[in-house]
PDB file of C-alpha atoms in Angstrom:
ATOM      1  CA  MET A 277      12.401  27.193  20.396  1.00 51.00           C
ATOM      2  CA  ALA A 278      13.560  24.977  23.262  1.00 48.00           C
ATOM      3  CA  LYS A 279      11.710  27.318  25.645  1.00 50.00           C
ATOM      4  CA  VAL A 280       8.462  25.777  24.439  1.00 50.00           C
ATOM      5  CA  LEU A 281       9.335  22.784  26.614  1.00 49.00           C
ATOM      6  CA  ASP A 282      10.959  24.513  29.589  1.00 48.00           C
ATOM      7  CA  SER A 283       8.363  23.152  32.028  1.00 43.00           C
ATOM      8  CA  VAL A 284       8.046  19.668  30.581  1.00 41.00           C
ATOM      9  CA  ASP A 285       8.863  18.042  33.944  1.00 44.00           C
ATOM     10  CA  GLN A 286       5.861  19.767  35.491  1.00 46.00           C
ATOM     11  CA  ARG A 287       3.694  18.719  32.598  1.00 44.00           C
ATOM     12  CA  THR A 288       4.384  15.043  33.199  1.00 44.00           C
ATOM     13  CA  GLN A 289       2.330  15.381  36.368  1.00 52.00           C
ATOM     14  CA  LEU A 290      -0.760  15.573  34.142  1.00 50.00           C
ATOM     15  CA  VAL A 291      -0.300  11.905  33.319  1.00 51.00           C
ATOM     16  CA  GLY A 292      -2.559   9.898  35.598  1.00 55.00           C
ATOM     17  CA  GLU A 293      -5.112  12.731  35.832  1.00 64.00           C
ATOM     18  CA  ASN A 294      -6.723  11.850  32.474  1.00 69.00           C
ATOM     19  CA  ARG A 295      -5.084  14.987  31.083  1.00 74.00           C
ATOM     20  CA  LEU A 296      -2.393  15.649  28.519  1.00 79.00           C
ATOM     21  CA  GLU A 297      -0.667  18.484  26.742  1.00 85.00           C
ATOM     22  CA  LEU A 298      -0.253  18.579  22.998  1.00 90.00           C
ATOM     23  CA  LEU A 299       2.541  20.213  21.038  1.00 92.00           C
ATOM     24  CA  LEU A 300       0.914  21.836  18.017  1.00 93.00           C
ATOM     25  CA  PHE A 301       2.749  22.229  14.733  1.00 93.00           C
ATOM     26  CA  ARG A 302       2.139  22.598  11.018  1.00 90.00           C
ATOM     27  CA  ILE A 303       3.421  20.702   8.059  1.00 86.00           C
ATOM     28  CA  ASN A 304       1.423  22.803   5.625  1.00 77.00           C
ATOM     29  CA  ALA A 305      -0.235  26.214   5.710  1.00 71.00           C
ATOM     30  CA  THR A 306      -3.752  25.118   6.584  1.00 77.00           C
ATOM     31  CA  GLN A 307      -3.724  22.118   8.938  1.00 84.00           C
ATOM     32  CA  LEU A 308      -2.720  21.773  12.579  1.00 91.00           C
ATOM     33  CA  PHE A 309      -1.118  18.562  13.788  1.00 94.00           C
ATOM     34  CA  ALA A 310      -0.036  17.462  17.267  1.00 93.00           C
ATOM     35  CA  ILE A 311       1.842  14.928  19.353  1.00 90.00           C
ATOM     36  CA  ASN A 312       1.843  14.410  23.106  1.00 85.00           C
ATOM     37  CA  VAL A 313       4.352  16.675  24.881  1.00 84.00           C
ATOM     38  CA  PHE A 314       5.378  13.828  27.160  1.00 78.00           C
ATOM     39  CA  LYS A 315       7.070  12.082  24.233  1.00 81.00           C
ATOM     40  CA  VAL A 316       8.947  15.205  23.180  1.00 87.00           C
ATOM     41  CA  LYS A 317      12.507  15.745  24.362  1.00 86.00           C
ATOM     42  CA  GLU A 318      13.307  18.993  22.581  1.00 89.00           C
ATOM     43  CA  VAL A 319      12.252  21.357  19.789  1.00 91.00           C
ATOM     44  CA  VAL A 320      14.959  23.048  17.699  1.00 91.00           C
ATOM     45  CA  LYS A 321      15.411  24.744  14.367  1.00 92.00           C
ATOM     46  CA  LEU A 322      16.288  22.143  11.771  1.00 91.00           C
ATOM     47  CA  PRO A 323      20.103  21.783  11.837  1.00 90.00           C
ATOM     48  CA  ARG A 324      22.315  20.809   8.949  1.00 90.00           C
ATOM     49  CA  LEU A 325      21.668  17.161   8.103  1.00 91.00           C
ATOM     50  CA  SER A 326      24.073  14.513   6.889  1.00 90.00           C
ATOM     51  CA  ALA A 327      22.800  12.231   4.157  1.00 87.00           C
ATOM     52  CA  VAL A 328      22.417   8.502   4.846  1.00 84.00           C
ATOM     53  CA  PRO A 329      22.812   6.596   1.552  1.00 85.00           C
ATOM     54  CA  GLY A 330      20.475   3.637   1.290  1.00 85.00           C
ATOM     55  CA  SER A 331      18.201   4.745   4.132  1.00 87.00           C
ATOM     56  CA  HIS A 332      14.409   4.667   4.016  1.00 88.00           C
ATOM     57  CA  SER A 333      12.882   7.302   1.734  1.00 87.00           C
ATOM     58  CA  HIS A 334      11.229   9.022   4.725  1.00 90.00           C
ATOM     59  CA  ILE A 335      14.612   9.567   6.412  1.00 92.00           C
ATOM     60  CA  CYS A 336      15.901  12.944   5.273  1.00 90.00           C
ATOM     61  CA  GLY A 337      19.238  12.664   7.067  1.00 92.00           C
ATOM     62  CA  VAL A 338      21.000  12.506  10.415  1.00 92.00           C
ATOM     63  CA  ALA A 339      21.428  15.450  12.796  1.00 91.00           C
ATOM     64  CA  ASN A 340      24.276  15.794  15.265  1.00 89.00           C
ATOM     65  CA  ILE A 341      22.619  16.903  18.501  1.00 85.00           C
ATOM     66  CA  ARG A 342      25.258  17.546  21.176  1.00 83.00           C
ATOM     67  CA  GLY A 343      27.430  14.717  19.920  1.00 82.00           C
ATOM     68  CA  THR A 344      24.582  12.240  19.369  1.00 84.00           C
ATOM     69  CA  SER A 345      23.527  11.156  15.888  1.00 89.00           C
ATOM     70  CA  THR A 346      19.752  11.430  15.565  1.00 91.00           C
ATOM     71  CA  PRO A 347      17.871  10.142  12.500  1.00 92.00           C
ATOM     72  CA  VAL A 348      15.441  12.716  11.131  1.00 93.00           C
ATOM     73  CA  ILE A 349      12.125  11.734   9.538  1.00 92.00           C
ATOM     74  CA  ASP A 350      10.356  14.045   7.120  1.00 92.00           C
ATOM     75  CA  LEU A 351       6.947  13.831   8.785  1.00 92.00           C
ATOM     76  CA  ARG A 352       5.170  15.532   5.919  1.00 90.00           C
ATOM     77  CA  ARG A 353       6.415  12.918   3.482  1.00 90.00           C
ATOM     78  CA  ALA A 354       5.866  10.048   5.934  1.00 91.00           C
ATOM     79  CA  ILE A 355       2.128  10.731   6.175  1.00 90.00           C
ATOM     80  CA  GLY A 356       1.621  11.113   2.441  1.00 86.00           C
ATOM     81  CA  TYR A 357       2.287  14.755   1.603  1.00 82.00           C
ATOM     82  CA  ARG A 358       5.000  16.196  -0.604  1.00 73.00           C
ATOM     83  CA  PRO A 359       8.352  16.705   1.194  1.00 65.00           C
ATOM     84  CA  ILE A 360       8.843  20.028   2.997  1.00 58.00           C
ATOM     85  CA  THR A 361      10.510  22.752   0.957  1.00 61.00           C
ATOM     86  CA  GLY A 362      12.011  25.953   2.333  1.00 57.00           C
ATOM     87  CA  GLU A 363      14.494  24.660   4.887  1.00 57.00           C
ATOM     88  CA  HIS A 364      14.635  28.066   6.622  1.00 57.00           C
ATOM     89  CA  GLU A 365      11.078  27.463   7.893  1.00 73.00           C
ATOM     90  CA  ALA A 366      11.664  23.919   9.072  1.00 87.00           C
ATOM     91  CA  ASN A 367      11.916  22.817  12.696  1.00 91.00           C
ATOM     92  CA  MET A 368      12.790  19.521  14.301  1.00 93.00           C
ATOM     93  CA  ILE A 369      10.840  17.838  17.095  1.00 93.00           C
ATOM     94  CA  ILE A 370      13.082  15.361  18.930  1.00 92.00           C
ATOM     95  CA  THR A 371      11.065  12.526  20.432  1.00 89.00           C
ATOM     96  CA  GLU A 372      11.533   9.289  22.314  1.00 83.00           C
ATOM     97  CA  TYR A 373       9.319   6.358  21.356  1.00 78.00           C
ATOM     98  CA  ASN A 374       9.767   2.697  22.174  1.00 71.00           C
ATOM     99  CA  ARG A 375      13.243   3.184  23.674  1.00 72.00           C
ATOM    100  CA  SER A 376      14.568   5.019  20.596  1.00 80.00           C
ATOM    101  CA  VAL A 377      15.207   8.697  19.866  1.00 87.00           C
ATOM    102  CA  GLN A 378      14.371  10.267  16.530  1.00 90.00           C
ATOM    103  CA  GLY A 379      13.691  13.702  15.100  1.00 93.00           C
ATOM    104  CA  PHE A 380      10.693  14.737  13.027  1.00 94.00           C
ATOM    105  CA  LYS A 381      11.128  17.458  10.452  1.00 93.00           C
ATOM    106  CA  VAL A 382       8.075  19.717  10.529  1.00 92.00           C
ATOM    107  CA  GLY A 383       7.159  23.270   9.591  1.00 89.00           C
ATOM    108  CA  LYS A 384       6.108  25.941  12.066  1.00 89.00           C
ATOM    109  CA  VAL A 385       5.820  24.868  15.714  1.00 91.00           C
ATOM    110  CA  GLU A 386       2.923  26.723  17.297  1.00 87.00           C
ATOM    111  CA  HIS A 387       2.464  26.234  21.039  1.00 86.00           C
ATOM    112  CA  ILE A 388       1.316  23.790  23.710  1.00 89.00           C
ATOM    113  CA  VAL A 389      -2.310  23.249  24.739  1.00 88.00           C
ATOM    114  CA  ASN A 390      -3.633  21.571  27.877  1.00 87.00           C
ATOM    115  CA  MET A 391      -6.460  19.077  27.233  1.00 83.00           C
ATOM    116  CA  THR A 392      -8.384  16.306  28.914  1.00 84.00           C
ATOM    117  CA  TRP A 393      -8.472  12.900  27.274  1.00 79.00           C
ATOM    118  CA  GLY A 394     -12.242  13.376  27.179  1.00 80.00           C
ATOM    119  CA  ASP A 395     -11.650  16.150  24.612  1.00 85.00           C
ATOM    120  CA  ILE A 396      -9.681  13.770  22.396  1.00 86.00           C
ATOM    121  CA  LEU A 397     -11.805  11.770  19.953  1.00 85.00           C
ATOM    122  CA  PRO A 398     -11.021   8.881  17.588  1.00 82.00           C
ATOM    123  CA  PRO A 399     -10.632   9.868  13.932  1.00 81.00           C
ATOM    124  CA  PRO A 400     -13.842   9.518  11.907  1.00 76.00           C
ATOM    125  CA  LYS A 401     -14.432   6.047  10.483  1.00 71.00           C
ATOM    126  CA  THR A 402     -14.715   7.600   7.042  1.00 65.00           C
ATOM    127  CA  ALA A 403     -10.999   8.407   7.255  1.00 60.00           C
ATOM    128  CA  GLY A 404     -10.293   4.761   6.397  1.00 60.00           C
ATOM    129  CA  ARG A 405      -7.888   2.251   7.881  1.00 65.00           C
ATOM    130  CA  HIS A 406      -4.771   3.694   6.287  1.00 72.00           C
ATOM    131  CA  ASN A 407      -4.810   7.172   7.799  1.00 81.00           C
ATOM    132  CA  TYR A 408      -1.969   8.317  10.072  1.00 86.00           C
ATOM    133  CA  LEU A 409      -4.093   9.635  12.930  1.00 87.00           C
ATOM    134  CA  THR A 410      -4.807   8.178  16.345  1.00 84.00           C
ATOM    135  CA  ALA A 411      -7.212  10.932  17.306  1.00 87.00           C
ATOM    136  CA  ILE A 412      -8.541  14.411  16.612  1.00 90.00           C
ATOM    137  CA  THR A 413      -9.577  17.322  18.788  1.00 91.00           C
ATOM    138  CA  ARG A 414     -10.796  20.859  18.373  1.00 90.00           C
ATOM    139  CA  ILE A 415      -9.288  24.013  19.856  1.00 88.00           C
ATOM    140  CA  GLU A 416      -9.906  27.748  19.567  1.00 83.00           C
ATOM    141  CA  ILE A 417      -7.173  30.024  18.249  1.00 77.00           C
ATOM    142  CA  ASP A 418      -7.940  33.744  18.172  1.00 78.00           C
ATOM    143  CA  GLY A 419     -11.635  32.972  18.463  1.00 81.00           C
ATOM    144  CA  VAL A 420     -11.608  30.541  15.550  1.00 82.00           C
ATOM    145  CA  SER A 421     -12.327  26.848  16.129  1.00 86.00           C
ATOM    146  CA  GLN A 422      -9.770  24.588  14.461  1.00 88.00           C
ATOM    147  CA  ILE A 423      -9.457  20.828  14.121  1.00 90.00           C
ATOM    148  CA  VAL A 424      -6.183  19.320  15.340  1.00 92.00           C
ATOM    149  CA  SER A 425      -5.023  15.962  13.966  1.00 91.00           C
ATOM    150  CA  ILE A 426      -2.976  13.840  16.393  1.00 91.00           C
ATOM    151  CA  ILE A 427      -0.354  11.801  14.563  1.00 90.00           C
ATOM    152  CA  ASP A 428      -0.072   8.023  14.960  1.00 88.00           C
ATOM    153  CA  VAL A 429       3.690   8.110  15.415  1.00 87.00           C
ATOM    154  CA  GLU A 430       3.812   4.357  16.066  1.00 84.00           C
ATOM    155  CA  LYS A 431       2.428   3.724  12.583  1.00 87.00           C
ATOM    156  CA  VAL A 432       4.920   6.147  11.038  1.00 89.00           C
ATOM    157  CA  LEU A 433       7.814   4.411  12.792  1.00 87.00           C
ATOM    158  CA  ALA A 434       6.545   0.910  11.991  1.00 84.00           C
ATOM    159  CA  GLU A 435       6.731   1.727   8.280  1.00 86.00           C
ATOM    160  CA  ILE A 436      10.385   2.700   8.670  1.00 87.00           C
ATOM    161  CA  ILE A 437      11.586   0.290  11.375  1.00 80.00           C
ATOM    162  CA  HIS A 438      10.586  -3.349  11.102  1.00 75.00           C
ATOM    163  CA  TYR A 439       9.316  -4.623  14.447  1.00 74.00           C
ATOM    164  CA  ASP A 440      10.060  -8.331  14.601  1.00 77.00           C
ATOM    165  CA  VAL A 441       7.447 -10.407  16.443  1.00 80.00           C
ATOM    166  CA  THR A 442       9.658 -13.509  16.505  1.00 86.00           C
ATOM    167  CA  LEU A 443      10.216 -14.853  20.007  1.00 90.00           C
ATOM    168  CA  SER A 444      13.740 -15.360  21.284  1.00 90.00           C
ATOM    169  CA  GLU A 445      14.861 -18.911  21.916  1.00 89.00           C
ATOM    170  CA  GLY A 446      13.841 -20.181  25.329  1.00 89.00           C
ATOM    171  CA  VAL A 447      11.190 -17.518  26.015  1.00 92.00           C
ATOM    172  CA  LEU A 448       8.198 -19.771  25.406  1.00 93.00           C
ATOM    173  CA  ASP A 449       7.491 -22.084  28.341  1.00 92.00           C
ATOM    174  CA  LEU A 450       6.385 -25.299  26.624  1.00 92.00           C
ATOM    175  CA  SER A 451       4.645 -26.486  29.775  1.00 92.00           C
ATOM    176  CA  LEU A 452       2.192 -23.577  29.404  1.00 93.00           C
ATOM    177  CA  VAL A 453       1.416 -23.910  25.694  1.00 92.00           C
ATOM    178  CA  ASP A 454      -1.721 -25.982  26.282  1.00 93.00           C
ATOM    179  CA  GLU A 455      -2.923 -23.488  28.896  1.00 93.00           C
ATOM    180  CA  MET A 456      -2.810 -20.687  26.314  1.00 94.00           C
ATOM    181  CA  GLN A 457      -5.233 -22.356  23.920  1.00 94.00           C
ATOM    182  CA  GLY A 458      -8.554 -20.517  23.808  1.00 93.00           C
ATOM    183  CA  ARG A 459      -7.595 -17.915  26.422  1.00 95.00           C
ATOM    184  CA  LYS A 460      -8.848 -14.396  25.693  1.00 97.00           C
ATOM    185  CA  ILE A 461      -7.058 -11.113  26.308  1.00 97.00           C
ATOM    186  CA  LEU A 462      -8.617  -7.663  26.018  1.00 98.00           C
ATOM    187  CA  ILE A 463      -6.311  -5.023  24.553  1.00 97.00           C
ATOM    188  CA  ALA A 464      -7.020  -1.288  24.612  1.00 96.00           C
ATOM    189  CA  ASP A 465      -4.864   0.852  22.335  1.00 92.00           C
ATOM    190  CA  ASP A 466      -5.689   3.721  19.997  1.00 87.00           C
ATOM    191  CA  SER A 467      -2.944   2.701  17.557  1.00 85.00           C
ATOM    192  CA  SER A 468      -4.028   0.051  15.080  1.00 85.00           C
ATOM    193  CA  THR A 469      -0.342  -0.672  14.507  1.00 84.00           C
ATOM    194  CA  ALA A 470       0.200  -1.471  18.190  1.00 87.00           C
ATOM    195  CA  ARG A 471      -2.909  -3.671  18.326  1.00 91.00           C
ATOM    196  CA  ARG A 472      -1.813  -5.557  15.232  1.00 90.00           C
ATOM    197  CA  GLN A 473       1.647  -6.236  16.650  1.00 89.00           C
ATOM    198  CA  ILE A 474       0.177  -7.629  19.876  1.00 93.00           C
ATOM    199  CA  LYS A 475      -2.134  -9.870  17.855  1.00 94.00           C
ATOM    200  CA  GLU A 476       0.695 -11.081  15.628  1.00 93.00           C
ATOM    201  CA  THR A 477       2.676 -12.026  18.737  1.00 94.00           C
ATOM    202  CA  LEU A 478      -0.026 -13.753  20.773  1.00 95.00           C
ATOM    203  CA  GLU A 479      -2.547 -15.215  18.321  1.00 95.00           C
ATOM    204  CA  PRO A 480      -0.102 -17.837  16.947  1.00 94.00           C
ATOM    205  CA  LEU A 481       0.070 -19.179  20.528  1.00 94.00           C
ATOM    206  CA  GLY A 482      -3.662 -19.904  20.527  1.00 95.00           C
ATOM    207  CA  ILE A 483      -4.724 -16.748  22.382  1.00 96.00           C
ATOM    208  CA  GLU A 484      -7.807 -14.893  21.171  1.00 96.00           C
ATOM    209  CA  ILE A 485      -7.492 -11.115  21.144  1.00 97.00           C
ATOM    210  CA  LEU A 486     -10.438  -8.821  21.866  1.00 97.00           C
ATOM    211  CA  GLU A 487      -9.565  -5.265  20.894  1.00 95.00           C
ATOM    212  CA  VAL A 488     -10.869  -1.769  21.559  1.00 95.00           C
ATOM    213  CA  SER A 489      -9.344   1.572  20.629  1.00 89.00           C
ATOM    214  CA  ASP A 490      -9.685   3.553  23.859  1.00 89.00           C
ATOM    215  CA  GLY A 491      -9.981   3.215  27.617  1.00 91.00           C
ATOM    216  CA  LEU A 492     -13.659   4.154  27.765  1.00 92.00           C
ATOM    217  CA  GLN A 493     -14.582   1.349  25.374  1.00 94.00           C
ATOM    218  CA  ALA A 494     -12.570  -1.073  27.490  1.00 96.00           C
ATOM    219  CA  LEU A 495     -14.290   0.063  30.691  1.00 97.00           C
ATOM    220  CA  ARG A 496     -17.747  -0.219  29.125  1.00 97.00           C
ATOM    221  CA  THR A 497     -16.937  -3.710  27.879  1.00 97.00           C
ATOM    222  CA  LEU A 498     -15.869  -4.835  31.351  1.00 97.00           C
ATOM    223  CA  GLN A 499     -18.817  -3.139  33.043  1.00 97.00           C
ATOM    224  CA  GLY A 500     -21.164  -4.746  30.522  1.00 97.00           C
ATOM    225  CA  TRP A 501     -19.971  -8.206  31.464  1.00 96.00           C
ATOM    226  CA  CYS A 502     -20.383  -7.402  35.145  1.00 96.00           C
ATOM    227  CA  ASP A 503     -23.877  -6.002  34.608  1.00 96.00           C
ATOM    228  CA  GLU A 504     -24.810  -9.262  32.879  1.00 96.00           C
ATOM    229  CA  GLY A 505     -23.648 -11.203  35.928  1.00 95.00           C
ATOM    230  CA  LYS A 506     -20.512 -12.508  34.223  1.00 95.00           C
ATOM    231  CA  SER A 507     -17.121 -12.777  35.862  1.00 95.00           C
ATOM    232  CA  VAL A 508     -14.429 -10.832  34.020  1.00 95.00           C
ATOM    233  CA  HIS A 509     -12.042 -13.654  34.902  1.00 93.00           C
ATOM    234  CA  ASP A 510     -14.208 -16.091  32.942  1.00 93.00           C
ATOM    235  CA  GLU A 511     -14.206 -13.749  29.975  1.00 95.00           C
ATOM    236  CA  ILE A 512     -10.535 -12.745  29.780  1.00 96.00           C
ATOM    237  CA  LEU A 513      -7.155 -13.738  31.128  1.00 96.00           C
ATOM    238  CA  MET A 514      -6.028 -10.120  31.469  1.00 96.00           C
ATOM    239  CA  LEU A 515      -6.242  -6.580  30.142  1.00 97.00           C
ATOM    240  CA  ILE A 516      -3.331  -5.080  28.216  1.00 96.00           C
ATOM    241  CA  THR A 517      -3.737  -1.317  27.959  1.00 94.00           C
ATOM    242  CA  ASP A 518      -1.862   1.575  26.414  1.00 90.00           C
ATOM    243  CA  ALA A 519      -1.260   4.655  28.571  1.00 84.00           C
ATOM    244  CA  GLU A 520      -2.379   7.342  26.103  1.00 82.00           C
ATOM    245  CA  MET A 521      -5.804   6.928  24.509  1.00 83.00           C
ATOM    246  CA  PRO A 522      -8.730   9.138  23.472  1.00 81.00           C
ATOM    247  CA  GLU A 523     -11.566   9.739  25.951  1.00 82.00           C
ATOM    248  CA  MET A 524      -9.915   7.803  28.811  1.00 86.00           C
ATOM    249  CA  ASP A 525      -6.226   7.017  29.292  1.00 86.00           C
ATOM    250  CA  GLY A 526      -4.828   3.765  30.637  1.00 89.00           C
ATOM    251  CA  TYR A 527      -4.152   5.182  34.096  1.00 86.00           C
ATOM    252  CA  LYS A 528      -7.722   6.396  34.543  1.00 88.00           C
ATOM    253  CA  LEU A 529      -8.999   3.082  33.155  1.00 93.00           C
ATOM    254  CA  THR A 530      -6.955   1.173  35.726  1.00 93.00           C
ATOM    255  CA  HIS A 531      -8.203   3.444  38.511  1.00 90.00           C
ATOM    256  CA  GLU A 532     -11.827   2.841  37.491  1.00 94.00           C
ATOM    257  CA  ILE A 533     -11.326  -0.929  37.397  1.00 95.00           C
ATOM    258  CA  ARG A 534      -9.642  -0.969  40.807  1.00 94.00           C
ATOM    259  CA  SER A 535     -12.537   1.081  42.199  1.00 93.00           C
ATOM    260  CA  ASP A 536     -15.170  -1.462  41.080  1.00 95.00           C
ATOM    261  CA  LYS A 537     -15.349  -4.417  43.481  1.00 95.00           C
ATOM    262  CA  ARG A 538     -16.828  -6.611  40.739  1.00 95.00           C
ATOM    263  CA  MET A 539     -13.539  -6.581  38.806  1.00 96.00           C
ATOM    264  CA  ASN A 540     -10.954  -4.900  41.013  1.00 93.00           C
ATOM    265  CA  ASN A 541      -8.584  -7.874  40.949  1.00 94.00           C
ATOM    266  CA  LEU A 542      -8.369  -8.086  37.149  1.00 96.00           C
ATOM    267  CA  PHE A 543      -4.758  -8.555  35.997  1.00 96.00           C
ATOM    268  CA  ILE A 544      -3.739  -5.357  34.168  1.00 96.00           C
ATOM    269  CA  THR A 545      -0.600  -4.774  32.127  1.00 93.00           C
ATOM    270  CA  LEU A 546       0.393  -1.292  30.997  1.00 90.00           C
ATOM    271  CA  ASN A 547       1.967  -1.537  27.536  1.00 87.00           C
ATOM    272  CA  THR A 548       3.275   1.822  26.376  1.00 81.00           C
ATOM    273  CA  SER A 549       5.934   3.698  24.436  1.00 74.00           C
ATOM    274  CA  LEU A 550       6.240   6.337  27.174  1.00 64.00           C
ATOM    275  CA  SER A 551       9.215   6.742  29.514  1.00 54.00           C
ATOM    276  CA  GLY A 552       9.899   3.553  31.440  1.00 52.00           C
ATOM    277  CA  SER A 553      10.986   5.027  34.774  1.00 55.00           C
ATOM    278  CA  PHE A 554       8.016   7.353  34.978  1.00 55.00           C
ATOM    279  CA  ASN A 555       5.573   4.611  34.072  1.00 56.00           C
ATOM    280  CA  LYS A 556       6.945   2.271  36.714  1.00 62.00           C
ATOM    281  CA  ALA A 557       6.054   4.909  39.285  1.00 66.00           C
ATOM    282  CA  MET A 558       2.605   5.316  37.752  1.00 64.00           C
ATOM    283  CA  VAL A 559       2.055   1.544  37.820  1.00 67.00           C
ATOM    284  CA  GLU A 560       2.525   1.617  41.575  1.00 71.00           C
ATOM    285  CA  LYS A 561       0.297   4.668  41.936  1.00 72.00           C
ATOM    286  CA  VAL A 562      -2.723   3.341  40.011  1.00 72.00           C
ATOM    287  CA  GLY A 563      -2.234  -0.359  40.724  1.00 84.00           C
ATOM    288  CA  CYS A 564      -1.263  -2.060  37.469  1.00 88.00           C
ATOM    289  CA  ASP A 565       0.214  -5.545  37.813  1.00 90.00           C
ATOM    290  CA  ARG A 566       2.938  -5.129  35.174  1.00 89.00           C
ATOM    291  CA  PHE A 567       4.518  -2.498  32.989  1.00 86.00           C
ATOM    292  CA  ILE A 568       6.125  -3.390  29.663  1.00 86.00           C
ATOM    293  CA  SER A 569       7.364  -1.057  26.957  1.00 82.00           C
ATOM    294  CA  LYS A 570       6.405  -1.441  23.318  1.00 82.00           C
ATOM    295  CA  PHE A 571       7.199  -3.360  21.093  1.00 81.00           C
ATOM    296  CA  GLN A 572       8.851  -6.338  22.752  1.00 86.00           C
ATOM    297  CA  PRO A 573       7.268  -9.691  21.912  1.00 90.00           C
ATOM    298  CA  ASP A 574       9.364 -11.533  24.495  1.00 92.00           C
ATOM    299  CA  LEU A 575       7.930  -9.359  27.265  1.00 91.00           C
ATOM    300  CA  LEU A 576       4.378  -9.771  25.984  1.00 93.00           C
ATOM    301  CA  VAL A 577       4.702 -13.538  26.168  1.00 95.00           C
ATOM    302  CA  ASP A 578       6.457 -13.312  29.524  1.00 94.00           C
ATOM    303  CA  VAL A 579       3.575 -11.385  31.106  1.00 94.00           C
ATOM    304  CA  VAL A 580       1.046 -13.876  29.716  1.00 95.00           C
ATOM    305  CA  GLN A 581       3.056 -16.742  31.136  1.00 95.00           C
ATOM    306  CA  GLN A 582       3.348 -14.961  34.491  1.00 93.00           C
ATOM    307  CA  ARG A 583      -0.428 -14.729  34.689  1.00 94.00           C
ATOM    308  CA  LEU A 584      -0.935 -18.350  33.644  1.00 94.00           C
ATOM    309  CA  ARG A 585       1.524 -19.573  36.273  1.00 92.00           C
ATOM    310  CA  GLU A 586      -0.479 -17.715  38.930  1.00 90.00           C
ATOM    311  CA  LEU A 587      -3.627 -19.529  37.813  1.00 88.00           C
ATOM    312  CA  VAL A 588      -2.280 -23.057  37.412  1.00 80.00           C
ATOM    313  CA  ARG A 589       0.055 -23.307  40.394  1.00 69.00           C
TER     314      ARG A 589
END
């Protein structure tokens, strides 16, 4: 099973080209689900798990992976289905999100598909606000077109791990508090959970949040202001963008902004759960001003204060 990811290092080169690869898997007999390969460390048959008394109901145990204890989440149960039965058919996808490693118990792992972000679409609005999808796409398997549902892993994790938006003592620069009042920030992120956590961190400081769910929406918003003769700097303090989004990723979005002389000096922060070292290299490549990893309220406030200091000095 680990051979599925033998060339993962090569696949990371797709990031920044508005492309991605999805690891397809099943948690029931009829539906295909997926997560981005770049967040996957390994795929293995489900090992023997040790129980964790008092843990969240979605945690089915802890696996010992080469001497490291890894919590395992029953993904089927976490997104509202009955728990997986038939342990002999179960696999574990080991992932890294937001600086933490966890395993997801799933059923059959299918294969990897190469896509463009333009092929990835937001879930239908009729799915409601409480669904566990960030996007959907369609692929052909043996000549049959099938819908693939891309899991909102950040929402799954947020329901298990409480992300505290309280600021550490001394982080807030009191001399900048008045400067924050009424400032607007545009955030682009396909995860409603991520957008909500940014809002809960920054809105109490007097900052107004404008939000969109993908890079293309963000670009059209910025271009619309420019077409109307507005300065993006009068409209927003900065853009905070996720890396992975339907239709246009954060890297492509940044490239498009930097290529438009009407807004090419907009302050852009990449805010993502992807690998930190790789993203720092991508920040330099596409020209972001800052990279911060989710979900760290202190860093969110720090980047806002950095931008304000540049404006008021």
